[in-house]
C-alpha cells in the first residue's frame, strides 16, 4: 500500500496530465481493501484466541474448585489448600503467558533477521581486487574487441567494439536510440563488467584499477539527470570534500548556468527539488554538467547532456569544455551532429556495433550513415529557419 502511494505521489504530474486520478483512486481503494481484509482475518483469529484463553483459565479454576470441593468433603484436604492452590496457579498464569508471547516474538525476529542477513550477505558483482592499483590516470582509453550482454535481460548491447583514444582527445558517439551508447558509457565507468575483450585505461585493464580511485577521476553527466533535494551549491559541489564557493561559481560559469542561478532570490543557496523550486530541463542538465566538471576530471563523459539546451548555449559550453578538458579525455554522446562535429574521433554506433569511425570530414566523404544523418539534420535546420 505504501509503495503504491509513494509511486502515485512521485508520478502525480503524469497522473494528472493524463486525467487518471479516478483510476489511481480506485487502485488505492483496492489496495486498501486488500489490506483491510488481511487485517480483519488477523483480528478474527485474535478475537477468538484471547477469549478462548480466558475461558480456559476460568474453566480450570472451576474444575479445581469442583474437584477440590469433593476432596474437602471426603476430608482428604482442607479448604485452605484449594485457596492456596488457586492463588499459586493465578500467580503462574502471567509468567507462562509471557513465555509464550516472548517465544513468538523471538520466532518472528529470527525470521526477519534471516531475511536481513540474506540481503546483507549479497556481494556486489563489481568490486576492487585486493591488489587493485591506485594511480592518477592520464586518460588513454583503449577498447579491444569488447562485447557485453546485460545479464538480466540477455540483450547483447555491445558487439565486438574496438577503438583507441589518446589523452587529450575528444571522442563522440552518435547513433540511433537503443544502439548501445549509454551502455558504452556505463562500461567505461565500470558499472558492469564486460563478457569478452578488454578495456584498458592507460594500458591497465579496467578491472585491475581501484574502483573508488578510478571513478573519482571521472566526471559523468548521466542521460537522466538526477539532482538531490538540496541547495544548488551543494549539488554542484557534490564530489568535493569541502565546500569551495569560488570553484562552484567557476563550474557554474563553465556550464553556462551561472546567470540563471544568479536570477534566483537565494542564488546558489536556492533549494531545488521537493523542498524548493523546480529547475527547467535545460537548467537541470547544466547544473549536472557543473557537478561533473567541478573537480576537473581526467575523463569526462557526457551522455546526451546537451540535448535540452539551445545550440548557442551548447556552443558556449563546448567552447568552455575545450579549455577545461585540454590534455584530458572527453567522451560525448549526442544525437545532433552540431554537437560533435569538432570531435577528434566520431563513432557511429548501430545495433551495438561500430558502423563508422573517423572525424567529421572523413565520415562525410564516406557517404554512409553519418552522411545521411548530417544531410537530414541540415535539412531540418533549414526548414526551421
Ligand atoms: N539496465 C539495463 N538492463 C538491461 N538491458 C538494458 C539496460 N540498459 C539498456 N539495456 C538495453 O541495451 C540496449 C542499448 O541501450 P542503451 O541505453 O545503451 O541505448 P542508447 O544508445 O543509449 O539509446 P538512447 O539514445 O535512447 O539513449 C537496448 O536494447 C536496451 O534495451
Ligand atoms: Mg542512452
Short mmCIF file of N, CA and C and ligand atoms in Angstrom, two decimals, residues 181-183 223 303-304 333, ligand 2:
data_model
loop_
_atom_site.label_atom_id
_atom_site.label_comp_id
_atom_site.label_asym_id
_atom_site.label_seq_id
_atom_site.Cartn_x
_atom_site.Cartn_y
_atom_site.Cartn_z
N UNK A 181 24.81 3.36 -26.84
CA UNK A 181 25.68 4.48 -26.46
C UNK A 181 25.82 4.58 -24.94
N UNK A 182 24.68 4.59 -24.24
CA UNK A 182 24.74 4.70 -22.77
C UNK A 182 25.44 3.49 -22.17
N UNK A 183 25.24 2.33 -22.80
CA UNK A 183 25.89 1.12 -22.30
C UNK A 183 27.41 1.28 -22.36
N UNK A 223 22.45 10.42 -18.62
CA UNK A 223 21.39 10.81 -19.55
C UNK A 223 20.16 11.30 -18.79
N UNK A 303 26.57 11.95 -21.37
CA UNK A 303 25.61 11.05 -22.02
C UNK A 303 24.40 11.89 -22.47
N UNK A 304 24.44 12.31 -23.70
CA UNK A 304 23.34 13.10 -24.28
C UNK A 304 23.04 14.31 -23.39
N UNK A 333 28.41 11.83 -25.94
CA UNK A 333 27.35 11.11 -26.64
C UNK A 333 26.30 12.13 -27.05
MG1 LIG B 2 21.29 6.43 -23.82
#
